[in-house]
Tab-separated table of N, CA and C in Angstrom:
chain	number	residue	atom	x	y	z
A	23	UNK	N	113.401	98.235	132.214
A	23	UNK	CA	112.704	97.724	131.052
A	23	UNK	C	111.277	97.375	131.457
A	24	UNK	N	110.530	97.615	130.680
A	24	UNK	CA	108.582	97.492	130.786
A	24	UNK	C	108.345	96.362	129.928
A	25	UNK	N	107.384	95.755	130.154
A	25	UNK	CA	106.892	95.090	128.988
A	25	UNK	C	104.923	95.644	128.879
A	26	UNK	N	105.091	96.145	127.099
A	26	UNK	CA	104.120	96.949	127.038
A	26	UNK	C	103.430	96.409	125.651
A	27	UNK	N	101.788	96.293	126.203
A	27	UNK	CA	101.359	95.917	125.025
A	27	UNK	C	101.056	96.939	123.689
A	28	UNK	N	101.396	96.763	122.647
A	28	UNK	CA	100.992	97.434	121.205
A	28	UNK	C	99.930	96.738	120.539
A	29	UNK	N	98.842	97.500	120.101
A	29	UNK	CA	97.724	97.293	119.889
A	29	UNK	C	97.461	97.811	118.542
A	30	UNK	N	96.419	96.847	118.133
A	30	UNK	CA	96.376	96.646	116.515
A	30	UNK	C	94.982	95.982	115.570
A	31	UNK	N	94.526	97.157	114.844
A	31	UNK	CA	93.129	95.844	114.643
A	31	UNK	C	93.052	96.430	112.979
A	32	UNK	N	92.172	95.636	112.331
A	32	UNK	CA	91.983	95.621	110.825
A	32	UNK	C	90.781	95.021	110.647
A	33	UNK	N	90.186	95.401	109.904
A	33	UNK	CA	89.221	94.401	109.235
A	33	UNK	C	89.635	94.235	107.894
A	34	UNK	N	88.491	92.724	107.009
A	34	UNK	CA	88.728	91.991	105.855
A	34	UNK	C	86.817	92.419	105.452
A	35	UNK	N	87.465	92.149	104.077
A	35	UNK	CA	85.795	92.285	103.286
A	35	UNK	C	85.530	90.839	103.136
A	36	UNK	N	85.676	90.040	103.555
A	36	UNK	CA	85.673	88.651	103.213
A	36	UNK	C	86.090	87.483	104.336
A	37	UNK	N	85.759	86.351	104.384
A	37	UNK	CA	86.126	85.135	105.133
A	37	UNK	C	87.123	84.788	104.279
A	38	UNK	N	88.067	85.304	103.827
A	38	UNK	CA	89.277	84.465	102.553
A	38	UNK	C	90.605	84.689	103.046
A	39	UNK	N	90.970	82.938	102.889
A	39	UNK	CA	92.433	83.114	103.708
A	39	UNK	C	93.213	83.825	103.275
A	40	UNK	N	93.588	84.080	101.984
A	40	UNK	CA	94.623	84.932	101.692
A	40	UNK	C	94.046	86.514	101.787
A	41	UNK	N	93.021	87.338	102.406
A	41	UNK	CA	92.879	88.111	102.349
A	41	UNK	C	93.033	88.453	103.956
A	42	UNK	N	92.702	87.471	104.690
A	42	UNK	CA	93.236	87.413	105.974
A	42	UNK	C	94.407	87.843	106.385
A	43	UNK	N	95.096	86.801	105.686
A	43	UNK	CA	97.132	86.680	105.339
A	43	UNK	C	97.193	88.138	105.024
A	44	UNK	N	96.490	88.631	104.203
A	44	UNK	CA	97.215	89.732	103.497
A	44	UNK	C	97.016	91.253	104.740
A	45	UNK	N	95.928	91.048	104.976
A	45	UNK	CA	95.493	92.127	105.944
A	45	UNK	C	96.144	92.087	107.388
A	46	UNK	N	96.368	90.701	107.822
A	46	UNK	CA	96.741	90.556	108.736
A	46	UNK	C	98.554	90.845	108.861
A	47	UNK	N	99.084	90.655	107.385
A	47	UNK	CA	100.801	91.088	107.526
A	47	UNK	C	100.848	92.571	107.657
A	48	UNK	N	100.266	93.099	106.662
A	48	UNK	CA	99.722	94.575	106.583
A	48	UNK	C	99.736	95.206	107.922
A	49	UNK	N	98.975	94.953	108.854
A	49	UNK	CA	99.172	95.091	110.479
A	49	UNK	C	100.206	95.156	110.709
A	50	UNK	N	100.836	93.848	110.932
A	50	UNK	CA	102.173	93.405	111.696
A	50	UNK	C	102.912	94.477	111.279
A	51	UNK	N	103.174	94.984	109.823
A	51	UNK	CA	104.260	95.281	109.379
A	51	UNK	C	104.349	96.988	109.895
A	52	UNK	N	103.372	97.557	109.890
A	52	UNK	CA	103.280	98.719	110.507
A	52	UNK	C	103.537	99.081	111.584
A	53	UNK	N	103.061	98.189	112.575
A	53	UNK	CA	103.208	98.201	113.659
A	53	UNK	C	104.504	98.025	114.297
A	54	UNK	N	105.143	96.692	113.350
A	54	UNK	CA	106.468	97.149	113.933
A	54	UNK	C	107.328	97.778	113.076
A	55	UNK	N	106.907	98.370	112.071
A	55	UNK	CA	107.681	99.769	111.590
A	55	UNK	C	107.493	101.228	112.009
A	56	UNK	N	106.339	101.554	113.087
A	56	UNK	CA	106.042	102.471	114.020
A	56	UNK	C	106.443	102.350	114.932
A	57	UNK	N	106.875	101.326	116.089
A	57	UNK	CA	107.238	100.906	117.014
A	57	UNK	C	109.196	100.289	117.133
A	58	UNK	N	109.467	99.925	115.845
A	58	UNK	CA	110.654	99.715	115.667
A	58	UNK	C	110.778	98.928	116.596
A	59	UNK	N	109.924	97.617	116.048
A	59	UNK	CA	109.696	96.050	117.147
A	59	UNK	C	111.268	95.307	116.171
A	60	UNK	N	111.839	94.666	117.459
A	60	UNK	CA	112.739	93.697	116.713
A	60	UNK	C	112.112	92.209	117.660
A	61	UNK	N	111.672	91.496	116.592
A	61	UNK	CA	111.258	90.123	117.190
A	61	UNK	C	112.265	89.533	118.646
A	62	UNK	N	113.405	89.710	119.060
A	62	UNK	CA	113.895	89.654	120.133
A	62	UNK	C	113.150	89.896	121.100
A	63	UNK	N	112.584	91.298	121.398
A	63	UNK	CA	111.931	91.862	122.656
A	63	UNK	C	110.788	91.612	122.627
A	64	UNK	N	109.719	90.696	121.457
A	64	UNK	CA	108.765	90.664	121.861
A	64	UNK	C	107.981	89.130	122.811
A	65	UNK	N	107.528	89.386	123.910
A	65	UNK	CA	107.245	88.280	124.799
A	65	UNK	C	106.545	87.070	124.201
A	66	UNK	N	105.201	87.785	123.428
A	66	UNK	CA	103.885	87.212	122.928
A	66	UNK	C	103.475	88.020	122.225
A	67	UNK	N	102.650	87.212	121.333
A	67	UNK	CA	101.454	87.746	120.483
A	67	UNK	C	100.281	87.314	120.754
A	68	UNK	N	98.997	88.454	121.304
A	68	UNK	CA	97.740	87.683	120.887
A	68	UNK	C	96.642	88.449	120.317
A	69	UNK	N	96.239	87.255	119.136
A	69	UNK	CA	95.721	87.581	118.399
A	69	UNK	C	94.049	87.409	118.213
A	70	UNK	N	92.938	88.181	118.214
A	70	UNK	CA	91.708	87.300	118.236
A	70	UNK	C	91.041	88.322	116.785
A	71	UNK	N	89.701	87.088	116.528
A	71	UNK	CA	88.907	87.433	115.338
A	71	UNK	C	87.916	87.575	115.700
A	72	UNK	N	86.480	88.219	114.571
A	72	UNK	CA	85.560	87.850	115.046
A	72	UNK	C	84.902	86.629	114.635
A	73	UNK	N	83.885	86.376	115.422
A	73	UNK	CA	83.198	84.661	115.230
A	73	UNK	C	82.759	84.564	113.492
A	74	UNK	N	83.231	85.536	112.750
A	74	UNK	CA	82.694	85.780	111.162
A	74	UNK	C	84.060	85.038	110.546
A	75	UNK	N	85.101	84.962	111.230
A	75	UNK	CA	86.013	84.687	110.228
A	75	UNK	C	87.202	83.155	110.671
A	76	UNK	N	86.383	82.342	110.007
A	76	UNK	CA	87.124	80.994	110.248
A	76	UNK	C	87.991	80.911	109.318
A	77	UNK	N	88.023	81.544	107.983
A	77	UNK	CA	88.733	80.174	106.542
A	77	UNK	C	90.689	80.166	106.615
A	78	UNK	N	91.238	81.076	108.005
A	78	UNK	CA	92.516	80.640	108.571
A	78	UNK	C	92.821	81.327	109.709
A	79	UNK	N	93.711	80.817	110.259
A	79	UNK	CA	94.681	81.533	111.435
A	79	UNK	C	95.411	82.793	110.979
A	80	UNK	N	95.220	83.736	111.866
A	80	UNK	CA	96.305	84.969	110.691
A	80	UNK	C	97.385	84.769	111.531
A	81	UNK	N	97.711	83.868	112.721
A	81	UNK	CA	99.345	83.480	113.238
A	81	UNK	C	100.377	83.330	112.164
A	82	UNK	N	99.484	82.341	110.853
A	82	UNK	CA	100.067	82.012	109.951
A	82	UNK	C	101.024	83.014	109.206
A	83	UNK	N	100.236	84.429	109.371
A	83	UNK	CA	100.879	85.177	108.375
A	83	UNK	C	102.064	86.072	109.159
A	84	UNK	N	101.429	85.879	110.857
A	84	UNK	CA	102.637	86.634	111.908
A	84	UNK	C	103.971	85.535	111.671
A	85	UNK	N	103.918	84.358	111.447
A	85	UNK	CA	105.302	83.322	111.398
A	85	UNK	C	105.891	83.420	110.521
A	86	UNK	N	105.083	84.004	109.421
A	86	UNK	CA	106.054	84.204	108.314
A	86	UNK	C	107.038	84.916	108.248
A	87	UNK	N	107.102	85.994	108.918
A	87	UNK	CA	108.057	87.379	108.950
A	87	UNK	C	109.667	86.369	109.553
A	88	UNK	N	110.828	87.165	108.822
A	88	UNK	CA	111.906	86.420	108.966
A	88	UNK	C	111.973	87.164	110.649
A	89	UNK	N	112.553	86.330	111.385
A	89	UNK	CA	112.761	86.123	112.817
A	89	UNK	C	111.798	86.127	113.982
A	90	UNK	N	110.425	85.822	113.399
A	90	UNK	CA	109.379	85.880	113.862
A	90	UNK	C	108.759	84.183	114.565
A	91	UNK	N	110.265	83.361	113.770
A	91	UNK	CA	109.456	81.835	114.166
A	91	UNK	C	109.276	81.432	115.496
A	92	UNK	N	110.023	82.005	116.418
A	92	UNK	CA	109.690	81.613	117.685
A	92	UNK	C	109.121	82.364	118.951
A	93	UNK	N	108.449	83.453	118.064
A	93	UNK	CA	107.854	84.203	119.052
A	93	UNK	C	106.108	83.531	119.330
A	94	UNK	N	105.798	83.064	120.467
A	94	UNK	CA	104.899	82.692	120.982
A	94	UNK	C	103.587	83.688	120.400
A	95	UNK	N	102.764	82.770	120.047
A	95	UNK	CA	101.395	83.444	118.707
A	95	UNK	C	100.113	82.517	119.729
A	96	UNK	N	99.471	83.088	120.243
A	96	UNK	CA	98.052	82.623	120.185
A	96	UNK	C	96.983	83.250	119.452
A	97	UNK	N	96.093	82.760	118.960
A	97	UNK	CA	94.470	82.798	118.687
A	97	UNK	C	93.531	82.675	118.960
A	98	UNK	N	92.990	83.615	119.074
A	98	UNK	CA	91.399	83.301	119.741
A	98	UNK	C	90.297	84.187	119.447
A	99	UNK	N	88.682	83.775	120.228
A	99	UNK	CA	87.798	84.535	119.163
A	99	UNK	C	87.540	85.502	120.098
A	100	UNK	N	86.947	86.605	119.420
A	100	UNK	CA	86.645	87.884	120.206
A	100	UNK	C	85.680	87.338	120.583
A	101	UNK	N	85.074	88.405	121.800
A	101	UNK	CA	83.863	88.231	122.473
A	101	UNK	C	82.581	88.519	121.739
A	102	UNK	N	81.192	87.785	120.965
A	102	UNK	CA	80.722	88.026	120.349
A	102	UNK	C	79.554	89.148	120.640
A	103	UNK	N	79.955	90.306	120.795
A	103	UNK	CA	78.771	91.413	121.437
A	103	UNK	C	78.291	91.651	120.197
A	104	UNK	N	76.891	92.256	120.218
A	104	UNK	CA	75.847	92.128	119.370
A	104	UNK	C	76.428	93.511	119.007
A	105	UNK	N	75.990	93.815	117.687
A	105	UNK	CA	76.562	95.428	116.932
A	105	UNK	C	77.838	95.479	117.106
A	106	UNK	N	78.812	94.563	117.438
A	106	UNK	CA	80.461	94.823	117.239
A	106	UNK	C	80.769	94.485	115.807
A	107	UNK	N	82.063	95.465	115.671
A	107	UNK	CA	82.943	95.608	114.204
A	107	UNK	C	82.764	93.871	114.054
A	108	UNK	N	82.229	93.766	112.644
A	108	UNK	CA	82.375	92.299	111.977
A	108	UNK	C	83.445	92.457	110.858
A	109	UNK	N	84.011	90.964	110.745
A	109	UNK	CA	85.150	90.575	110.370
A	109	UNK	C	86.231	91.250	110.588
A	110	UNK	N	86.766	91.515	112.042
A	110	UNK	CA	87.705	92.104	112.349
A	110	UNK	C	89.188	91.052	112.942
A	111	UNK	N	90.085	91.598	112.712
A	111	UNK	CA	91.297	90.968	113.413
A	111	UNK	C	91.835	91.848	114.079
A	112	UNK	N	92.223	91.366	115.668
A	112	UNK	CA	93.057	92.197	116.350
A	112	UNK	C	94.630	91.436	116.944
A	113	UNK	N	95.126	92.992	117.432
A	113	UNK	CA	96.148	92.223	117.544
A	113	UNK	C	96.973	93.031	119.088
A	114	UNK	N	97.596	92.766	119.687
A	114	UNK	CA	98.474	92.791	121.089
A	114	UNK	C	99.853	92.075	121.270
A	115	UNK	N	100.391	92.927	120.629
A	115	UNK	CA	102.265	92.189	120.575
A	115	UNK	C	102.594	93.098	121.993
A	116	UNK	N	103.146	92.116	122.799
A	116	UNK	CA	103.953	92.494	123.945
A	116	UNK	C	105.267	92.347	124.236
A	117	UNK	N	106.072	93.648	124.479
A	117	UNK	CA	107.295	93.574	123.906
A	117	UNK	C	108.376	94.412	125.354
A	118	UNK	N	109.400	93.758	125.556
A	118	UNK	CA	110.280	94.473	126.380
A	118	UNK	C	110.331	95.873	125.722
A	119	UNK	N	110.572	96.780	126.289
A	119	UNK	CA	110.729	98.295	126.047
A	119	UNK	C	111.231	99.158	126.954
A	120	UNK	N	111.597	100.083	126.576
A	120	UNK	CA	112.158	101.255	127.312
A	120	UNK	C	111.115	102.564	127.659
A	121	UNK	N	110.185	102.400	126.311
A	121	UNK	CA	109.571	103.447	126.028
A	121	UNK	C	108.186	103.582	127.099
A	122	UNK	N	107.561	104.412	126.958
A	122	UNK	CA	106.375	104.642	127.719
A	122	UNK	C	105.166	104.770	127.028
A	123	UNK	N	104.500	104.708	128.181
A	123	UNK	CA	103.106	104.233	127.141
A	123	UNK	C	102.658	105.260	126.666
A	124	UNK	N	103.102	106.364	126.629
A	124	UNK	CA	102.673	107.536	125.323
A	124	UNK	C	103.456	107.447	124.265
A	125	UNK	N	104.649	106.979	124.426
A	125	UNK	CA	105.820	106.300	123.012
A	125	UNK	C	105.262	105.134	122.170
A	126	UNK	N	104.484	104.201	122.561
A	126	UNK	CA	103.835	103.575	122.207
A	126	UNK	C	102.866	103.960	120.992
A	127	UNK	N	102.981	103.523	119.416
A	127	UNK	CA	102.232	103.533	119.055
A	127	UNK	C	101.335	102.563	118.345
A	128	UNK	N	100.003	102.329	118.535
A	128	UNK	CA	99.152	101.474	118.407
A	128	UNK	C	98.299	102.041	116.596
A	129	UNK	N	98.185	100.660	115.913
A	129	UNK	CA	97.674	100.554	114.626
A	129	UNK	C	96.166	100.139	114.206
A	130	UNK	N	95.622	101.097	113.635
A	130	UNK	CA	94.192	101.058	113.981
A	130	UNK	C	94.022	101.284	111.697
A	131	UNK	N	93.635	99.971	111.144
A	131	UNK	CA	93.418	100.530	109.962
A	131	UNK	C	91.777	99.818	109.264
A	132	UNK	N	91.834	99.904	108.152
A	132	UNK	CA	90.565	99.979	107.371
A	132	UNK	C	89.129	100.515	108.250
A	133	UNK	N	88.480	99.132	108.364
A	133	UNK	CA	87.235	99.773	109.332
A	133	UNK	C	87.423	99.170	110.730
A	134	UNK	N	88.843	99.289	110.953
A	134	UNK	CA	89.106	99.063	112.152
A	134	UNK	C	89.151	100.761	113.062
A	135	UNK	N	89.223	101.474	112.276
A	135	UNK	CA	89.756	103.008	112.555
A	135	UNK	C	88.501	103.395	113.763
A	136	UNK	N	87.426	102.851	113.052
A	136	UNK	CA	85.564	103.238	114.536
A	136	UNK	C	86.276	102.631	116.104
A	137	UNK	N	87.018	101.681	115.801
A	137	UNK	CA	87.111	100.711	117.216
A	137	UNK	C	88.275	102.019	118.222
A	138	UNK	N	89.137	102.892	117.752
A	138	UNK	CA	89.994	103.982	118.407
A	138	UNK	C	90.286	105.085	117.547
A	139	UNK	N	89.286	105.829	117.277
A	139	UNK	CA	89.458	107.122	116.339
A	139	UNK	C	90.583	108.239	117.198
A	140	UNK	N	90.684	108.094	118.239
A	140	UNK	CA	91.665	108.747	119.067
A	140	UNK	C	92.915	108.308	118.859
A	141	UNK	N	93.015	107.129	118.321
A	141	UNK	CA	94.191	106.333	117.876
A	141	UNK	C	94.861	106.076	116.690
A	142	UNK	N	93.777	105.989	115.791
A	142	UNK	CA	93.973	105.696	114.571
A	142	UNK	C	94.977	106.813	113.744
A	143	UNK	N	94.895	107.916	113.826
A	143	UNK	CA	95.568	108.906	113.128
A	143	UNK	C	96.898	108.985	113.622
A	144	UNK	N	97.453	108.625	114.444
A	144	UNK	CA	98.562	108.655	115.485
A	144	UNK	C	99.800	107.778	114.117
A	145	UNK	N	100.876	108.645	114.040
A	145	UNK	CA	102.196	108.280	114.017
A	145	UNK	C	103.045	108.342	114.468
């Protein structure tokens, strides 16, 4: 068994929590419906934003998912490089697996798609 990170980013048109929430489940849910994540195997989550988007935590919207309450969620801010994707959320669920890191697939949506165009199209 490996433990392998799955990778994940989105952006929001807005600083608005529920658009956060919304974009940010949107992620989750793909990701582990591409990956066929069962909250059991996953170690951690971490999650960072950019310095554009305070008005919530999108952990909030990873705890919501039924069996998701005790999987370990951090937050934090991306590194603020000048000309990087604004208002973005990313994400890195690390999960026991079998699979290999070409089985692995990583979720790249809205104008998150510039940050891994090599990635983004991948199912």
């Amino acid at each position: 068994m490996y433990n392998r990170g799955i990778r994940g980013a989105t952006t929001v048109e807005h600083n608005d929590r529920d658009e956060i929430y919304a974009a940010t489940e949107a992620l989750v849910a793909e990701m582990i419906e591409r990956n066929a994540i069962d909250p059991e195997t996953v170690s951690n989550v971490w999650i960072t934003v950019t310095h554009d988007l305070d008005a919530a935590f999108p952990a909030v919207a990873v705890r919501k998912r039924a069996g998701w309450d005790f999987v370990p969620l951090m937050c934090a801010l991306e590194v603020p490089v000048e000309g990087s994707l604004p208002r973005c959320i990313r994400l890195m669920i690390q999960v026991n697996t079998e699979k290999s890191q070409r089985e692995i697939r990583h979720v790249y949506q809205q104008g998150a798609t510039v940050l891994r165009p090599d990635l983004a199209g991948q199912k």
